[in-house]
XYZ file of C-alpha atoms in Angstrom:
334
model
C 9.586 22.943 54.522
C 11.073 20.913 52.178
C 12.015 22.833 48.579
C 9.576 21.213 46.081
C 10.881 23.967 42.975
C 13.291 22.035 41.855
C 11.397 18.083 42.383
C 11.207 17.070 38.916
C 8.134 16.672 36.753
C 5.375 13.873 37.809
C 4.879 12.457 34.352
C 1.516 11.411 33.756
C 0.628 8.431 31.707
C -1.974 9.130 29.099
C -4.921 5.789 29.333
C -4.756 3.117 26.923
C -7.952 3.559 25.880
C -8.618 7.137 26.002
C -5.113 7.553 24.384
C -7.786 5.237 21.206
C -9.313 7.298 21.684
C -7.994 10.323 20.593
C -6.079 8.993 17.414
C -8.774 7.709 16.326
C -9.910 10.891 16.107
C -7.585 12.307 14.774
C -7.509 9.530 11.532
C -11.418 10.606 11.183
C -10.448 14.362 11.092
C -8.237 12.919 8.246
C -10.597 10.849 6.776
C -12.609 13.658 6.458
C -10.056 15.581 4.148
C -8.779 13.117 2.035
C -12.841 12.689 1.364
C -12.585 16.459 0.121
C -9.799 15.579 -2.067
C -11.144 12.574 -3.616
C -13.757 14.624 -4.663
C -12.083 17.284 -5.892
C -8.891 16.175 -7.289
C -10.763 13.923 -10.218
C -13.423 16.989 -11.100
C -9.540 19.262 -11.577
C -8.657 17.210 -14.213
C -8.797 18.562 -18.237
C -11.400 16.349 -20.031
C -15.413 15.867 -19.551
C -16.787 12.933 -19.233
C -19.723 12.775 -21.249
C -17.255 13.869 -24.131
C -15.891 10.477 -22.583
C -19.078 8.300 -22.672
C -19.889 9.636 -25.648
C -16.428 9.553 -27.667
C -16.561 10.471 -31.429
C -20.412 10.826 -32.066
C -20.513 13.286 -29.675
C -19.215 15.781 -32.353
C -21.753 15.067 -34.617
C -24.175 15.110 -32.444
C -26.792 17.783 -30.482
C -25.742 20.064 -27.347
C -29.015 18.948 -26.195
C -28.306 15.291 -26.582
C -24.649 15.875 -24.156
C -27.047 19.034 -22.596
C -29.639 15.855 -20.830
C -26.915 12.921 -20.291
C -24.859 15.436 -18.026
C -28.233 16.379 -16.274
C -29.053 12.465 -16.385
C -25.290 11.997 -14.264
C -25.252 14.771 -12.241
C -22.686 16.906 -13.304
C -24.166 19.819 -14.110
C -25.136 20.988 -11.143
C -22.853 23.266 -8.957
C -20.122 21.689 -7.076
C -21.003 22.444 -3.401
C -24.454 19.619 -3.986
C -21.869 17.530 -5.741
C -20.237 17.195 -2.545
C -22.701 16.993 -0.767
C -24.872 14.407 -3.010
C -21.410 12.712 -2.598
C -21.072 13.212 1.233
C -24.146 11.697 1.432
C -24.384 8.969 -0.637
C -21.051 7.512 1.357
C -22.901 7.850 4.288
C -25.684 5.399 2.347
C -23.507 3.197 1.076
C -24.575 4.480 -2.514
C -21.240 5.167 -4.358
C -22.635 6.150 -8.002
C -22.181 4.155 -11.063
C -19.552 3.451 -12.710
C -19.754 5.139 -16.620
C -16.364 3.275 -17.543
C -17.636 -0.001 -16.622
C -22.136 -0.044 -16.670
C -22.535 -0.528 -13.339
C -22.608 -0.236 -9.558
C -19.501 1.648 -8.111
C -18.946 -1.049 -5.017
C -19.558 -3.949 -7.346
C -15.645 -3.487 -9.668
C -14.038 -1.962 -7.387
C -14.660 -4.891 -4.738
C -13.252 -6.867 -7.808
C -9.963 -5.443 -8.455
C -9.707 -4.528 -4.319
C -9.318 -8.567 -4.069
C -7.481 -8.503 -6.560
C -4.693 -5.901 -5.090
C -4.714 -7.353 -1.397
C -3.506 -10.925 -3.209
C -1.451 -9.496 -4.222
C -0.182 -6.373 -1.899
C -0.327 -8.847 1.881
C 1.743 -11.437 0.823
C 4.237 -9.361 -0.046
C 4.334 -7.542 3.102
C 4.359 -10.638 5.581
C 7.133 -12.335 2.358
C 9.004 -8.768 2.399
C 8.977 -8.571 6.877
C 10.246 -12.699 6.855
C 13.031 -11.937 4.318
C 14.422 -8.258 5.540
C 14.277 -9.343 9.453
C 15.803 -11.650 8.959
C 18.445 -11.200 6.056
C 19.027 -7.917 7.750
C 19.996 -9.720 11.575
C 22.175 -11.339 10.009
C 24.107 -8.363 8.132
C 24.262 -6.760 11.743
C 25.501 -9.661 13.532
C 28.444 -9.289 10.400
C 28.662 -6.230 9.608
C 32.036 -4.525 7.880
C 32.872 -7.888 6.310
C 31.859 -9.188 2.724
C 28.430 -10.787 3.784
C 27.480 -6.719 5.201
C 28.893 -5.600 1.700
C 27.158 -7.969 -0.885
C 23.873 -7.656 0.269
C 23.242 -3.774 1.765
C 24.654 -2.839 -1.908
C 22.697 -5.863 -3.320
C 18.874 -4.221 -1.558
C 20.189 -0.665 -1.811
C 20.909 -1.111 -5.699
C 17.044 -2.418 -5.825
C 15.304 0.353 -3.646
C 17.174 2.716 -6.242
C 15.353 1.448 -9.350
C 11.879 2.726 -10.299
C 9.314 -0.170 -9.502
C 7.451 -0.013 -13.009
C 11.295 -0.054 -14.782
C 11.940 -3.265 -12.924
C 8.640 -4.812 -13.563
C 8.929 -4.278 -17.012
C 12.538 -5.431 -17.060
C 11.540 -9.035 -15.643
C 8.788 -9.811 -17.963
C 10.607 -8.307 -21.233
C 12.508 -11.515 -19.900
C 11.096 -14.294 -18.585
C 7.932 -13.506 -20.514
C 8.811 -11.860 -24.225
C 12.631 -13.382 -24.101
C 11.398 -17.015 -22.083
C 8.147 -17.639 -21.924
C 8.949 -19.179 -18.423
C 5.733 -16.580 -17.750
C 2.430 -15.462 -18.500
C 2.464 -11.586 -20.374
C -0.212 -10.014 -18.059
C -3.641 -10.851 -17.142
C -4.161 -12.799 -13.547
C -6.238 -15.865 -14.268
C -5.889 -18.826 -17.359
C -9.331 -18.841 -19.385
C -10.777 -23.224 -17.886
C -8.764 -23.404 -14.937
C -11.003 -24.429 -11.693
C -10.552 -25.627 -8.623
C -6.522 -26.133 -7.455
C -5.730 -25.591 -11.394
C -6.852 -22.071 -11.436
C -4.920 -21.107 -7.937
C -2.272 -22.720 -9.492
C -2.859 -20.268 -12.513
C -2.947 -17.596 -10.314
C -0.129 -17.708 -8.302
C 1.389 -19.041 -11.786
C 0.921 -15.121 -12.996
C 1.426 -13.496 -9.311
C 5.073 -14.530 -9.115
C 6.880 -11.469 -11.118
C 4.788 -9.150 -10.165
C 5.014 -10.248 -6.544
C 8.291 -10.475 -6.819
C 9.281 -6.938 -7.440
C 6.998 -5.675 -5.086
C 8.815 -8.268 -2.051
C 12.177 -7.522 -3.656
C 11.521 -3.594 -3.107
C 9.283 -3.584 0.642
C 12.898 -5.696 1.196
C 14.720 -3.488 0.802
C 14.046 -1.186 2.628
C 12.546 -3.227 5.452
C 16.066 -4.776 5.560
C 18.078 -1.662 5.694
C 15.797 -0.624 8.447
C 16.191 -3.639 10.867
C 20.158 -3.534 10.616
C 20.742 -0.676 10.873
C 18.080 -1.173 13.793
C 20.292 -4.477 15.196
C 23.608 -3.375 14.316
C 22.084 -0.127 17.134
C 20.584 -2.810 19.277
C 23.997 -5.325 19.326
C 25.943 -2.762 21.539
C 23.270 -2.628 24.405
C 23.783 -4.061 28.142
C 21.478 -6.481 28.297
C 23.343 -7.877 24.548
C 26.786 -7.977 26.326
C 24.745 -9.557 29.285
C 23.425 -12.651 27.065
C 26.534 -12.989 25.022
C 28.974 -13.304 28.842
C 26.320 -16.120 30.562
C 27.417 -18.186 26.898
C 24.164 -18.117 24.546
C 25.119 -18.778 21.265
C 25.005 -16.184 18.506
C 22.318 -16.893 17.359
C 20.658 -16.660 20.553
C 21.787 -13.708 21.394
C 20.803 -12.673 17.258
C 17.288 -13.797 17.253
C 16.021 -13.420 20.801
C 17.487 -10.615 22.089
C 18.506 -8.211 19.227
C 16.175 -8.623 16.516
C 13.355 -9.459 19.030
C 13.227 -5.235 20.156
C 14.543 -4.474 16.745
C 10.751 -4.950 15.307
C 9.464 -3.297 16.639
C 10.676 0.205 13.976
C 9.939 -2.584 10.890
C 6.427 -2.158 12.099
C 6.490 1.320 12.644
C 8.320 1.893 8.699
C 6.034 -1.269 7.202
C 2.810 1.052 8.197
C 4.263 3.979 6.810
C 5.748 2.994 3.828
C 2.142 0.824 3.295
C 1.307 3.537 1.140
C 4.222 3.158 -0.816
C 4.139 0.303 -0.640
C 0.037 0.021 -1.852
C 0.546 2.685 -4.771
C 4.161 0.666 -6.011
C 2.349 -1.751 -6.230
C -0.442 0.091 -8.271
C 1.955 0.332 -10.887
C 2.668 -2.608 -11.327
C -0.523 -4.002 -12.246
C -0.197 -1.748 -14.844
C 3.102 -3.581 -16.740
C 1.244 -6.666 -14.905
C -1.875 -6.142 -16.832
C -2.931 -6.802 -13.122
C -6.962 -7.103 -12.809
C -6.489 -5.032 -9.434
C -6.826 -1.430 -8.018
C -4.173 -0.278 -10.122
C -5.274 -1.343 -14.136
C -8.386 0.525 -12.875
C -7.779 3.706 -11.402
C -5.859 3.747 -14.698
C -8.835 3.623 -17.272
C -11.067 5.656 -15.032
C -8.131 8.231 -15.429
C -8.514 8.067 -18.756
C -12.291 7.380 -18.339
C -12.051 10.426 -16.713
C -15.195 8.494 -14.265
C -15.526 10.384 -11.662
C -17.588 7.813 -8.800
C -15.167 5.474 -9.964
C -11.922 7.326 -8.937
C -13.195 9.434 -6.315
C -14.461 6.112 -5.203
C -10.851 3.799 -5.413
C -8.414 6.998 -4.448
C -10.761 6.679 -0.349
C -10.251 3.380 0.006
C -6.955 2.913 -0.866
C -6.927 6.142 1.528
C -9.143 4.236 4.017
C -6.393 1.070 3.676
C -3.014 2.982 4.286
C -4.691 5.228 7.133
C -6.574 1.357 8.709
C -2.437 0.343 8.783
C -1.149 3.320 10.430
C -3.712 3.444 12.988
C -3.387 -0.544 13.662
C 0.739 0.204 14.162
C 0.445 3.476 16.405
C -1.798 0.802 18.450
C 0.691 -1.499 18.751
C 3.607 0.344 18.581
C 3.711 0.849 22.507
C 3.276 -2.911 23.013
C 6.197 -4.077 20.926
C 8.453 -0.728 23.095
C 7.950 -0.823 26.165
C 10.187 2.356 26.724
C 7.441 4.625 24.219
C 4.462 3.707 27.142
């Protein structure tokens, strides 16, 4: 009889559909926690939304008027009742009414979210392309002046705060030189092709800041990944076959280094988005950053909780996509 006590354990691989389903359940659980925190955090801030709505007249008005306004807004109800109404509104698509903009929250979110996505999505793509190119070159020429210069420059950029670099560029190129506008996303009166050119002119500096910070981190990931891959047997075999250096670098080394870049892009998406929000405030870009900044000052609970939720959903979607794609990019993880 054969001895099976020392036999290697049989590895059972989860079916791809079941794996995606289990990941989806985890992300839905995380979404529930985020939804609850989005409800609680704005209400933990000091201040009264009614006082911000009424303004200085609140100090001279009667208490009945303020109480009636709180009742109209539902702020006099118990916290658990407000939470139940909030969850019901999310399911039915009723996100409430903005105290600040005096319009449904969905309209405010839709208007500002498109400007944030117009800034963040191109920056993520441009940063990945720059990092893939420059990181591969630095890894191929490791320990050379090119490698040291590129690595030092990217480390310097990554160590700077987003808002500080944004203010520096705004001061130099907009205030002093006048090459770019001081803020906003468009100029009045532009339409069609001139409108797109005008938006690109306004977008250049904030896009440059967000892209630079994302590329600085991605560069380090790509460089280190390519350096480790260049020592693999299949890369040495490709070199022994007489393939050119660029062919070995981009066809073999870089291709296998993209998996960590995709994962880092998804994980860093929240940081990129939060950094973009700070950049938006500096450049008065009419995106989610400016929306949240104004909503915090007004203690606009419906707008804040919906804005935080949308940002959290964007981050969860980015991580879920990377979680699903990673096994296809790196077969070793299947």
